[in-house]
Amino acid sequence: MTDHVISRNPTSGEIIATYPLQNAAELETALQQSASAFAQWRNTEMAQRVKVLRQLGEQLRQRQDQLATLATLEMGKPIAQARAEVLKCASLCDWYAEHGPAMLADQPTLVENQQAWQSFRPLGVILAVMPWNFPYWQVLRGAVSMLLAGNTYLLKHAPSVMGCAWLMQELFAATDLPRGAFNVINVDNDGVSAAIKDPRVAAIAVTGSVRAGGAIAAQAGAVLKKTVLELGGADPFIVLADADLDAAVASAVTGRYQNSGQVCMAAKRFIIEESIAEAFEARFSAAVQALKVGDPLQEETYIGPMARYDLRDELDHQVQETLQQGARLVLGGHKIEGVGNYYAPTILADVTPAMTAFRQEIFGPVAAITVARDAQHALQLANDSEFGLSATVWSGNEALAQELAEQLETGAVFINGNGASDPRVAIGGVKKSGYGRELSSFGVHEFCNIQTVWKNRR
């Protein structure tokens, strides 16, 4: 039983810092701070909440280099991508500051004489259990909308990026947000369970594995608390014979290998129509071989080390198992020897639905190519998964692509473009990828009490 968590640089293996786990008394203090802040923040005027979001956006821009460098050191994200993540968070603040108040305004109903309306009231303290792969974006894409709605945010971040967690708390402390309205806890699983059961916590948001999401949802359900879960994905990337192949390949490279392949919504199962499969594989392989693997602090690096050593071991096991099951190795397929937690950019071909790389989530720089006879077969293959986070369709026939989108069992479909989370649209999954939505107005309303107010009803 450990009494601390470790922040370890995956590029060198060196320990950056250790952070002591909080005990029951320290957790109690954090919960009380969050609850006290909610009592104040829920009654704060919307203009003041907007001001805080704009202040946060400014803090993110002013400290972007510090934030990006820490993310790179703690989880290996290439520095250019880390900086882009920070700036995306700043833009998120701006977007919600501009558009969020209208989402929280009273909405009229069809009741005659405007005697009834819907109001959006905050729920309370929201416990957020967040992952390491986007240490700022995953947190702020929920926190910003929750705070705007008048809730307070209690962050339990991944152990390997606790430095990023405390740095975010510093950013909020530099704004006019009440103390405790954005709070960080560093607790073990028992501490998370205690927080879930605590009556001051109103709801729980989780981004993580299916196992973690299921465990937390079960505990929350036992005490009748709402959860929003964004879990794993094995996202299909369909390329039909009439697609712009060069554009599809470029999108495939970004979709699979950005953040060293450690993205929930990443393209993972490449489903290619038979007549272009050979050409796609050749161009895709050439493009992947050209990616720069190396020191994530170098601007030109595209693929850095994987975030944790145990995850690299798990990824390699999945790759070797898939090869033993009959897949063909096109590229990579091994750990890179030497210092650092690197895995060679990998392409597996001739992958069938029975194989590990098709059935499981592959969280690293590994692409699995499966050949489809035609568009309908591609659809069948895409839906043959227990996951349903997002999908991508490349086709020169947009009408056909839209028909496929209607039948794809995913929370999002991207047609002839790159998949990504964006505050203007909702994201979330179906099946074992979770439930509920983040971002857009849907994300705001997930953590509101949608209250009906009706006057003079007889």
CSV table of C-alpha atoms in Angstrom, one decimal:
chain,number,residue,atom,x,y,z
A,1,MET,CA,0.0,0.0,0.0
A,2,THR,CA,1.6,3.2,-1.1
A,3,ASP,CA,1.1,6.6,0.5
A,4,HIS,CA,2.0,8.7,-2.5
A,5,VAL,CA,1.8,8.9,-6.3
A,6,ILE,CA,4.8,9.4,-8.7
A,7,SER,CA,5.2,11.7,-11.6
A,8,ARG,CA,7.7,10.0,-13.9
A,9,ASN,CA,9.2,11.4,-17.1
A,10,PRO,CA,8.5,8.7,-19.8
A,11,THR,CA,11.3,10.1,-22.0
A,12,SER,CA,14.0,9.4,-19.4
A,13,GLY,CA,12.4,7.3,-16.8
A,14,GLU,CA,13.4,9.8,-14.1
A,15,ILE,CA,11.1,10.7,-11.3
A,16,ILE,CA,9.9,14.3,-11.6
A,17,ALA,CA,8.0,14.5,-8.3
A,18,THR,CA,6.1,12.5,-5.7
A,19,TYR,CA,2.8,13.7,-4.3
A,20,PRO,CA,1.5,12.4,-1.0
A,21,LEU,CA,-2.0,10.9,-1.0
A,22,GLN,CA,-4.5,12.8,1.1
A,23,ASN,CA,-5.9,11.2,4.2
A,24,ALA,CA,-9.6,11.2,5.3
A,25,ALA,CA,-9.2,14.5,7.1
A,26,GLU,CA,-7.7,16.2,4.1
A,27,LEU,CA,-10.4,14.9,1.9
A,28,GLU,CA,-13.0,16.2,4.3
A,29,THR,CA,-11.4,19.6,4.1
A,30,ALA,CA,-11.5,19.6,0.3
A,31,LEU,CA,-15.1,18.5,0.3
A,32,GLN,CA,-16.1,21.2,2.7
A,33,GLN,CA,-14.2,23.9,0.7
A,34,SER,CA,-16.0,22.7,-2.5
A,35,ALA,CA,-19.4,22.8,-0.8
A,36,SER,CA,-18.8,26.2,0.8
A,37,ALA,CA,-17.7,27.6,-2.6
A,38,PHE,CA,-20.9,26.2,-4.2
A,39,ALA,CA,-23.1,28.1,-1.7
A,40,GLN,CA,-21.4,31.3,-2.9
A,41,TRP,CA,-20.9,30.5,-6.6
A,42,ARG,CA,-24.4,29.3,-7.4
A,43,ASN,CA,-25.7,32.8,-6.6
A,44,THR,CA,-23.0,34.6,-8.6
A,45,GLU,CA,-24.3,36.7,-11.5
A,46,MET,CA,-23.7,35.3,-14.9
A,47,ALA,CA,-21.6,38.3,-15.9
A,48,GLN,CA,-19.2,37.4,-13.1
A,49,ARG,CA,-19.0,33.8,-14.2
A,50,VAL,CA,-18.2,34.9,-17.7
A,51,LYS,CA,-15.5,37.2,-16.4
A,52,VAL,CA,-13.9,34.3,-14.6
A,53,LEU,CA,-13.8,32.2,-17.8
A,54,ARG,CA,-12.2,35.1,-19.7
A,55,GLN,CA,-9.6,35.4,-17.0
A,56,LEU,CA,-8.9,31.7,-17.2
A,57,GLY,CA,-8.4,31.9,-20.9
A,58,GLU,CA,-5.9,34.7,-20.4
A,59,GLN,CA,-4.1,32.7,-17.8
A,60,LEU,CA,-3.8,29.8,-20.2
A,61,ARG,CA,-2.4,32.0,-22.9
A,62,GLN,CA,0.1,33.7,-20.6
A,63,ARG,CA,1.4,30.4,-19.2
A,64,GLN,CA,1.1,28.3,-22.3
A,65,ASP,CA,4.8,27.4,-22.4
A,66,GLN,CA,4.9,26.4,-18.7
A,67,LEU,CA,1.8,24.3,-19.1
A,68,ALA,CA,2.8,22.6,-22.3
A,69,THR,CA,6.3,21.8,-21.0
A,70,LEU,CA,4.9,20.2,-17.8
A,71,ALA,CA,2.5,18.0,-19.9
A,72,THR,CA,5.4,16.9,-22.1
A,73,LEU,CA,7.5,16.1,-19.0
A,74,GLU,CA,4.8,14.2,-17.2
A,75,MET,CA,3.2,12.2,-20.0
A,76,GLY,CA,5.4,12.6,-23.1
A,77,LYS,CA,3.1,14.6,-25.3
A,78,PRO,CA,5.1,16.2,-28.1
A,79,ILE,CA,5.6,19.9,-27.2
A,80,ALA,CA,3.9,21.4,-30.3
A,81,GLN,CA,0.8,19.2,-29.6
A,82,ALA,CA,1.0,20.1,-25.9
A,83,ARG,CA,1.0,23.8,-26.7
A,84,ALA,CA,-1.9,23.3,-29.1
A,85,GLU,CA,-3.9,21.6,-26.3
A,86,VAL,CA,-3.3,24.6,-24.0
A,87,LEU,CA,-4.5,27.1,-26.6
A,88,LYS,CA,-7.5,24.9,-27.4
A,89,CYS,CA,-8.4,25.2,-23.7
A,90,ALA,CA,-8.1,29.0,-23.9
A,91,SER,CA,-10.4,29.1,-27.0
A,92,LEU,CA,-12.8,26.9,-25.1
A,93,CYS,CA,-13.0,29.5,-22.3
A,94,ASP,CA,-13.6,32.2,-24.9
A,95,TRP,CA,-16.3,30.2,-26.7
A,96,TYR,CA,-18.3,29.4,-23.5
A,97,ALA,CA,-17.9,33.0,-22.3
A,98,GLU,CA,-19.6,34.2,-25.5
A,99,HIS,CA,-22.2,31.5,-26.1
A,100,GLY,CA,-22.7,29.9,-22.7
A,101,PRO,CA,-25.0,32.4,-21.1
A,102,ALA,CA,-27.7,31.9,-23.8
A,103,MET,CA,-27.6,28.1,-23.1
A,104,LEU,CA,-28.4,28.8,-19.4
A,105,ALA,CA,-31.2,31.4,-20.0
A,106,ASP,CA,-34.7,30.4,-19.2
A,107,GLN,CA,-36.4,28.6,-22.1
A,108,PRO,CA,-40.1,29.1,-22.9
A,109,THR,CA,-42.5,26.2,-23.3
A,110,LEU,CA,-45.7,25.7,-25.3
A,111,VAL,CA,-47.8,26.4,-22.3
A,112,GLU,CA,-50.2,29.3,-23.2
A,113,ASN,CA,-49.6,32.9,-22.2
A,114,GLN,CA,-46.0,32.1,-21.2
A,115,GLN,CA,-47.0,30.8,-17.9
A,116,ALA,CA,-44.3,28.1,-17.8
A,117,TRP,CA,-40.7,27.9,-18.6
A,118,GLN,CA,-37.6,25.8,-18.0
A,119,SER,CA,-34.8,27.0,-15.8
A,120,PHE,CA,-31.3,25.6,-15.6
A,121,ARG,CA,-30.1,25.4,-11.9
A,122,PRO,CA,-26.8,24.1,-10.8
A,123,LEU,CA,-26.5,20.7,-9.1
A,124,GLY,CA,-23.7,21.2,-6.6
A,125,VAL,CA,-20.2,19.8,-6.3
A,126,ILE,CA,-19.3,17.7,-9.3
A,127,LEU,CA,-16.6,15.1,-8.8
A,128,ALA,CA,-14.5,14.6,-11.9
A,129,VAL,CA,-12.2,11.5,-12.3
A,130,MET,CA,-10.0,12.4,-15.3
A,131,PRO,CA,-7.3,10.7,-17.4
A,132,TRP,CA,-3.7,11.6,-18.2
A,133,ASN,CA,-3.8,11.7,-22.1
A,134,PHE,CA,-5.0,15.3,-22.4
A,135,PRO,CA,-4.2,16.5,-18.9
A,136,TYR,CA,-5.7,20.0,-19.5
A,137,TRP,CA,-8.3,19.6,-22.2
A,138,GLN,CA,-10.1,16.5,-20.6
A,139,VAL,CA,-10.5,18.5,-17.4
A,140,LEU,CA,-11.4,21.9,-18.7
A,141,ARG,CA,-13.8,20.8,-21.4
A,142,GLY,CA,-16.0,19.7,-18.5
A,143,ALA,CA,-15.0,22.1,-15.8
A,144,VAL,CA,-15.6,25.3,-17.8
A,145,SER,CA,-19.3,24.4,-18.6
A,146,MET,CA,-20.0,23.1,-15.1
A,147,LEU,CA,-18.6,26.2,-13.5
A,148,LEU,CA,-20.5,28.4,-15.9
A,149,ALA,CA,-23.7,26.7,-14.8
A,150,GLY,CA,-22.9,27.5,-11.2
A,151,ASN,CA,-21.6,24.2,-10.1
A,152,THR,CA,-18.2,23.6,-8.4
A,153,TYR,CA,-15.6,21.2,-9.6
A,154,LEU,CA,-13.7,18.7,-7.6
A,155,LEU,CA,-10.9,17.1,-9.6
A,156,LYS,CA,-9.4,13.7,-9.0
A,157,HIS,CA,-6.7,13.6,-11.8
A,158,ALA,CA,-4.7,10.6,-13.0
A,159,PRO,CA,-1.7,9.9,-10.6
A,160,SER,CA,0.9,10.4,-13.3
A,161,VAL,CA,-0.2,14.0,-14.1
A,162,MET,CA,-0.7,15.5,-10.7
A,163,GLY,CA,1.7,18.3,-11.5
A,164,CYS,CA,-0.6,19.4,-14.2
A,165,ALA,CA,-3.6,19.2,-11.8
A,166,TRP,CA,-2.0,21.4,-9.3
A,167,LEU,CA,-0.9,23.9,-12.0
A,168,MET,CA,-4.5,24.2,-13.2
A,169,GLN,CA,-5.5,25.0,-9.6
A,170,GLU,CA,-3.0,27.8,-9.7
A,171,LEU,CA,-4.5,29.2,-12.9
A,172,PHE,CA,-8.0,29.3,-11.2
A,173,ALA,CA,-6.5,30.9,-8.1
A,174,ALA,CA,-5.3,33.7,-10.3
A,175,THR,CA,-9.0,34.4,-11.3
A,176,ASP,CA,-11.9,35.8,-9.3
A,177,LEU,CA,-13.3,32.3,-8.8
A,178,PRO,CA,-14.1,31.6,-5.1
A,179,ARG,CA,-11.6,29.5,-3.3
A,180,GLY,CA,-12.6,25.9,-3.5
A,181,ALA,CA,-14.8,26.2,-6.6
A,182,PHE,CA,-12.1,24.4,-8.5
A,183,ASN,CA,-10.5,22.0,-6.2
A,184,VAL,CA,-8.0,19.1,-6.5
A,185,ILE,CA,-7.8,16.0,-4.5
A,186,ASN,CA,-5.1,13.3,-4.6
A,187,VAL,CA,-6.7,10.1,-3.2
A,188,ASP,CA,-6.6,6.4,-3.8
A,189,ASN,CA,-9.6,4.3,-4.8
A,190,ASP,CA,-11.0,4.2,-1.3
A,191,GLY,CA,-10.9,8.0,-1.2
A,192,VAL,CA,-12.8,8.2,-4.5
A,193,SER,CA,-15.4,5.9,-3.1
A,194,ALA,CA,-15.7,8.0,0.0
A,195,ALA,CA,-16.2,11.2,-2.2
A,196,ILE,CA,-18.8,9.4,-4.3
A,197,LYS,CA,-20.8,8.5,-1.1
A,198,ASP,CA,-20.5,11.9,0.5
A,199,PRO,CA,-23.8,13.8,0.4
A,200,ARG,CA,-22.0,17.0,-0.7
A,201,VAL,CA,-21.1,15.5,-4.0
A,202,ALA,CA,-24.0,15.8,-6.4
A,203,ALA,CA,-22.8,14.0,-9.5
A,204,ILE,CA,-19.7,12.4,-11.0
A,205,ALA,CA,-18.0,12.8,-14.4
A,206,VAL,CA,-15.6,10.1,-15.6
A,207,THR,CA,-13.3,9.9,-18.6
A,208,GLY,CA,-11.3,6.6,-18.5
A,209,SER,CA,-11.4,2.9,-19.1
A,210,VAL,CA,-14.5,0.7,-19.2
A,211,ARG,CA,-13.4,-0.9,-16.0
A,212,ALA,CA,-13.0,2.3,-14.1
A,213,GLY,CA,-16.2,3.8,-15.5
A,214,GLY,CA,-18.2,0.7,-14.6
A,215,ALA,CA,-16.9,0.6,-11.1
A,216,ILE,CA,-17.6,4.3,-10.4
A,217,ALA,CA,-21.0,4.1,-12.1
A,218,ALA,CA,-21.9,1.2,-9.9
A,219,GLN,CA,-21.0,3.1,-6.7
A,220,ALA,CA,-22.7,6.2,-7.9
A,221,GLY,CA,-25.9,4.3,-8.8
A,222,ALA,CA,-26.0,2.7,-5.3
A,223,VAL,CA,-26.3,6.2,-3.8
A,224,LEU,CA,-28.6,7.5,-6.7
A,225,LYS,CA,-26.1,10.0,-8.2
A,226,LYS,CA,-25.9,11.0,-11.8
A,227,THR,CA,-22.9,10.0,-13.8
A,228,VAL,CA,-21.6,11.0,-17.3
A,229,LEU,CA,-19.1,8.5,-18.7
A,230,GLU,CA,-16.7,8.9,-21.6
A,231,LEU,CA,-14.9,5.6,-21.8
A,232,GLY,CA,-12.9,3.6,-24.4
A,233,GLY,CA,-13.2,3.5,-28.1
A,234,ALA,CA,-12.2,1.3,-31.1
A,235,ASP,CA,-13.2,3.9,-33.6
A,236,PRO,CA,-13.7,2.8,-37.2
A,237,PHE,CA,-12.1,4.8,-40.1
A,238,ILE,CA,-13.9,3.8,-43.3
A,239,VAL,CA,-12.3,4.5,-46.7
A,240,LEU,CA,-14.5,3.7,-49.7
A,241,ALA,CA,-13.2,3.2,-53.2
A,242,ASP,CA,-14.3,6.6,-54.4
A,243,ALA,CA,-12.6,8.6,-51.6
A,244,ASP,CA,-9.9,11.2,-52.1
A,245,LEU,CA,-7.1,8.7,-51.2
A,246,ASP,CA,-4.4,11.3,-50.5
A,247,ALA,CA,-6.7,13.3,-48.2
A,248,ALA,CA,-7.9,10.1,-46.5
A,249,VAL,CA,-4.3,8.9,-45.9
A,250,ALA,CA,-3.3,12.3,-44.4
A,251,SER,CA,-6.4,12.2,-42.1
A,252,ALA,CA,-5.6,8.6,-41.1
A,253,VAL,CA,-2.1,9.5,-40.0
A,254,THR,CA,-3.3,12.4,-37.9
A,255,GLY,CA,-6.3,10.4,-36.6
A,256,ARG,CA,-4.2,7.4,-35.5
A,257,TYR,CA,-0.8,8.8,-34.5
A,258,GLN,CA,-1.4,12.2,-32.9
A,259,ASN,CA,-0.6,12.2,-29.1
A,260,SER,CA,1.4,9.0,-29.9
A,261,GLY,CA,-1.9,7.2,-30.5
A,262,GLN,CA,-3.2,7.8,-27.0
A,263,VAL,CA,-6.6,9.3,-27.8
A,264,CYS,CA,-10.0,8.0,-26.9
A,265,MET,CA,-11.5,9.2,-30.2
A,266,ALA,CA,-8.6,8.2,-32.3
A,267,ALA,CA,-9.1,6.2,-35.5
A,268,LYS,CA,-8.1,2.7,-34.6
A,269,ARG,CA,-9.8,0.2,-37.0
A,270,PHE,CA,-9.1,1.1,-40.6
A,271,ILE,CA,-11.7,-0.4,-42.7
A,272,ILE,CA,-10.7,-0.1,-46.4
A,273,GLU,CA,-12.7,-1.1,-49.5
A,274,GLU,CA,-11.1,-3.9,-51.2
A,275,SER,CA,-10.3,-2.3,-54.6
A,276,ILE,CA,-8.2,0.4,-53.0
A,277,ALA,CA,-6.8,-1.5,-50.0
A,278,GLU,CA,-3.3,-2.1,-51.5
A,279,ALA,CA,-2.9,1.5,-52.6
A,280,PHE,CA,-4.1,2.8,-49.2
A,281,GLU,CA,-1.7,0.5,-47.3
A,282,ALA,CA,1.3,1.6,-49.5
A,283,ARG,CA,0.6,5.4,-49.1
A,284,PHE,CA,-0.3,5.1,-45.4
A,285,SER,CA,2.8,3.1,-44.6
A,286,ALA,CA,5.0,5.6,-46.4
A,287,ALA,CA,3.4,8.5,-44.5
A,288,VAL,CA,3.8,6.8,-41.2
A,289,GLN,CA,7.4,6.0,-41.8
A,290,ALA,CA,8.1,9.7,-42.4
A,291,LEU,CA,6.8,10.7,-38.9
A,292,LYS,CA,9.5,12.0,-36.6
A,293,VAL,CA,9.9,9.8,-33.4
A,294,GLY,CA,12.0,11.3,-30.7
A,295,ASP,CA,12.4,13.7,-27.9
A,296,PRO,CA,9.0,15.3,-27.2
A,297,LEU,CA,10.6,18.6,-26.2
A,298,GLN,CA,11.8,19.0,-29.8
A,299,GLU,CA,9.3,21.0,-32.0
A,300,GLU,CA,9.7,18.6,-35.0
A,301,THR,CA,8.8,15.5,-33.0
A,302,TYR,CA,5.4,14.0,-33.9
A,303,ILE,CA,5.5,10.8,-31.8
A,304,GLY,CA,7.0,10.8,-28.3
A,305,PRO,CA,7.1,8.1,-25.7
A,306,MET,CA,4.0,6.4,-24.4
A,307,ALA,CA,2.9,7.9,-21.1
A,308,ARG,CA,3.4,4.8,-18.8
A,309,TYR,CA,5.6,1.8,-19.0
A,310,ASP,CA,2.7,-0.6,-18.1
A,311,LEU,CA,0.7,0.7,-21.0
A,312,ARG,CA,3.5,0.1,-23.4
A,313,ASP,CA,3.7,-3.5,-22.1
A,314,GLU,CA,0.0,-4.0,-22.6
A,315,LEU,CA,0.1,-2.5,-26.1
A,316,ASP,CA,3.0,-4.8,-27.1
A,317,HIS,CA,1.1,-7.8,-25.8
A,318,GLN,CA,-2.0,-6.8,-27.9
A,319,VAL,CA,0.3,-6.4,-31.0
A,320,GLN,CA,2.0,-9.8,-30.6
A,321,GLU,CA,-1.2,-11.5,-29.9
A,322,THR,CA,-2.8,-10.1,-33.1
A,323,LEU,CA,0.3,-11.2,-35.1
A,324,GLN,CA,0.0,-14.7,-33.6
A,325,GLN,CA,-3.6,-14.8,-34.7
A,326,GLY,CA,-2.6,-14.3,-38.3
A,327,ALA,CA,-2.3,-10.6,-38.9
A,328,ARG,CA,0.5,-9.3,-41.2
A,329,LEU,CA,3.1,-6.9,-39.9
A,330,VAL,CA,3.5,-3.9,-42.3
A,331,LEU,CA,5.5,-1.7,-40.1
A,332,GLY,CA,6.9,-1.5,-36.5
A,333,GLY,CA,5.5,-4.0,-34.1
A,334,HIS,CA,8.0,-3.7,-31.2
A,335,LYS,CA,9.2,-1.6,-28.3
A,336,ILE,CA,12.1,0.8,-29.3
A,337,GLU,CA,15.2,-0.2,-27.3
A,338,GLY,CA,17.1,2.2,-25.2
A,339,VAL,CA,16.1,5.0,-22.8
A,340,GLY,CA,12.5,6.1,-22.9
A,341,ASN,CA,9.1,4.5,-23.1
A,342,TYR,CA,8.9,4.5,-26.9
A,343,TYR,CA,6.9,2.1,-29.2
A,344,ALA,CA,7.6,1.9,-32.9
A,345,PRO,CA,4.8,3.3,-35.1
A,346,THR,CA,3.0,0.1,-36.2
A,347,ILE,CA,0.7,-1.0,-38.9
A,348,LEU,CA,-1.0,-4.3,-38.8
A,349,ALA,CA,-2.8,-5.6,-42.0
A,350,ASP,CA,-5.2,-8.5,-42.8
A,351,VAL,CA,-6.8,-8.0,-39.4
A,352,THR,CA,-10.1,-9.9,-39.0
A,353,PRO,CA,-12.9,-9.3,-36.6
A,354,ALA,CA,-11.8,-12.2,-34.5
A,355,MET,CA,-8.4,-10.7,-33.7
A,356,THR,CA,-7.3,-8.7,-30.6
A,357,ALA,CA,-6.5,-5.5,-32.5
A,358,PHE,CA,-10.1,-5.4,-33.9
A,359,ARG,CA,-11.9,-6.4,-30.7
A,360,GLN,CA,-10.0,-4.4,-28.1
A,361,GLU,CA,-9.2,-0.8,-27.7
A,362,ILE,CA,-5.6,-0.2,-28.9
A,363,PHE,CA,-4.2,2.8,-27.0
A,364,GLY,CA,-0.9,3.6,-28.7
A,365,PRO,CA,0.7,4.2,-32.1
A,366,VAL,CA,-0.7,1.1,-33.7
A,367,ALA,CA,-3.1,1.0,-36.7
A,368,ALA,CA,-5.1,-2.1,-37.7
A,369,ILE,CA,-6.2,-2.5,-41.3
A,370,THR,CA,-9.2,-4.6,-42.3
A,371,VAL,CA,-10.5,-5.0,-45.8
A,372,ALA,CA,-14.2,-4.7,-46.7
A,373,ARG,CA,-15.9,-6.0,-49.8
A,374,ASP,CA,-18.1,-2.9,-50.2
A,375,ALA,CA,-19.8,-0.1,-48.3
A,376,GLN,CA,-22.3,-2.3,-46.6
A,377,HIS,CA,-19.7,-4.7,-45.5
A,378,ALA,CA,-17.7,-1.8,-44.2
A,379,LEU,CA,-20.7,-0.7,-42.2
A,380,GLN,CA,-21.1,-4.2,-40.8
A,381,LEU,CA,-17.5,-4.3,-39.7
A,382,ALA,CA,-17.6,-0.9,-38.2
A,383,ASN,CA,-20.6,-1.8,-36.0
A,384,ASP,CA,-19.1,-5.1,-35.0
A,385,SER,CA,-17.7,-3.7,-31.8
A,386,GLU,CA,-18.7,-3.3,-28.1
A,387,PHE,CA,-17.5,0.3,-28.4
A,388,GLY,CA,-19.3,3.3,-30.0
A,389,LEU,CA,-17.5,6.5,-29.5
A,390,SER,CA,-16.9,8.0,-33.0
A,391,ALA,CA,-16.4,7.0,-36.6
A,392,THR,CA,-15.0,8.5,-39.8
A,393,VAL,CA,-16.2,7.9,-43.3
A,394,TRP,CA,-14.2,8.9,-46.4
A,395,SER,CA,-16.2,8.8,-49.7
A,396,GLY,CA,-16.6,10.9,-52.8
A,397,ASN,CA,-20.3,10.2,-52.5
A,398,GLU,CA,-21.5,12.4,-49.6
A,399,ALA,CA,-25.1,11.1,-49.9
A,400,LEU,CA,-23.8,7.5,-49.4
A,401,ALA,CA,-21.6,8.7,-46.5
A,402,GLN,CA,-24.5,10.3,-44.8
A,403,GLU,CA,-26.6,7.1,-45.2
A,404,LEU,CA,-23.8,5.2,-43.5
A,405,ALA,CA,-23.6,7.8,-40.8
A,406,GLU,CA,-27.3,7.2,-40.0
A,407,GLN,CA,-26.5,3.5,-39.4
A,408,LEU,CA,-23.2,3.8,-37.6
A,409,GLU,CA,-23.6,3.0,-33.9
A,410,THR,CA,-21.4,5.7,-32.6
A,411,GLY,CA,-21.8,9.0,-30.7
A,412,ALA,CA,-20.2,11.0,-33.6
A,413,VAL,CA,-19.5,10.5,-37.3
A,414,PHE,CA,-17.0,12.6,-39.2
A,415,ILE,CA,-17.4,12.6,-43.0
A,416,ASN,CA,-14.3,13.5,-45.1
A,417,GLY,CA,-12.6,15.2,-42.3
A,418,ASN,CA,-10.6,14.6,-39.0
A,419,GLY,CA,-12.4,13.5,-35.9
A,420,ALA,CA,-12.0,15.8,-32.9
A,421,SER,CA,-13.8,17.2,-29.9
A,422,ASP,CA,-15.0,20.8,-30.3
A,423,PRO,CA,-17.1,23.0,-28.0
A,424,ARG,CA,-19.6,23.7,-30.8
A,425,VAL,CA,-20.7,20.1,-30.9
A,426,ALA,CA,-21.6,17.4,-28.4
A,427,ILE,CA,-19.3,14.4,-27.8
A,428,GLY,CA,-19.9,11.2,-26.1
A,429,GLY,CA,-20.5,7.5,-26.8
A,430,VAL,CA,-22.9,4.6,-26.9
A,431,LYS,CA,-22.5,1.0,-25.9
A,432,LYS,CA,-19.4,0.5,-23.7
A,433,SER,CA,-18.0,3.9,-24.7
A,434,GLY,CA,-20.3,5.4,-22.1
A,435,TYR,CA,-23.3,7.7,-21.9
A,436,GLY,CA,-24.1,11.3,-21.5
A,437,ARG,CA,-22.5,14.2,-23.5
A,438,GLU,CA,-19.9,16.8,-23.0
A,439,LEU,CA,-19.4,20.2,-24.8
A,440,SER,CA,-22.0,22.3,-26.6
A,441,SER,CA,-25.3,23.1,-24.8
A,442,PHE,CA,-25.8,19.4,-24.2
A,443,GLY,CA,-22.7,19.3,-22.0
A,444,VAL,CA,-23.8,22.3,-20.1
A,445,HIS,CA,-27.3,20.9,-19.4
A,446,GLU,CA,-25.9,17.4,-18.3
A,447,PHE,CA,-25.0,18.9,-14.9
A,448,CYS,CA,-28.0,21.1,-14.4
A,449,ASN,CA,-31.3,20.7,-12.6
A,450,ILE,CA,-33.7,21.4,-15.5
A,451,GLN,CA,-36.4,22.9,-13.4
A,452,THR,CA,-40.0,23.6,-14.6
A,453,VAL,CA,-41.5,26.7,-13.3
A,454,TRP,CA,-45.3,27.1,-14.0
A,455,LYS,CA,-47.5,29.9,-12.7
A,456,ASN,CA,-51.2,29.9,-12.0
A,457,ARG,CA,-51.8,26.3,-13.1
A,458,ARG,CA,-55.4,25.3,-12.2
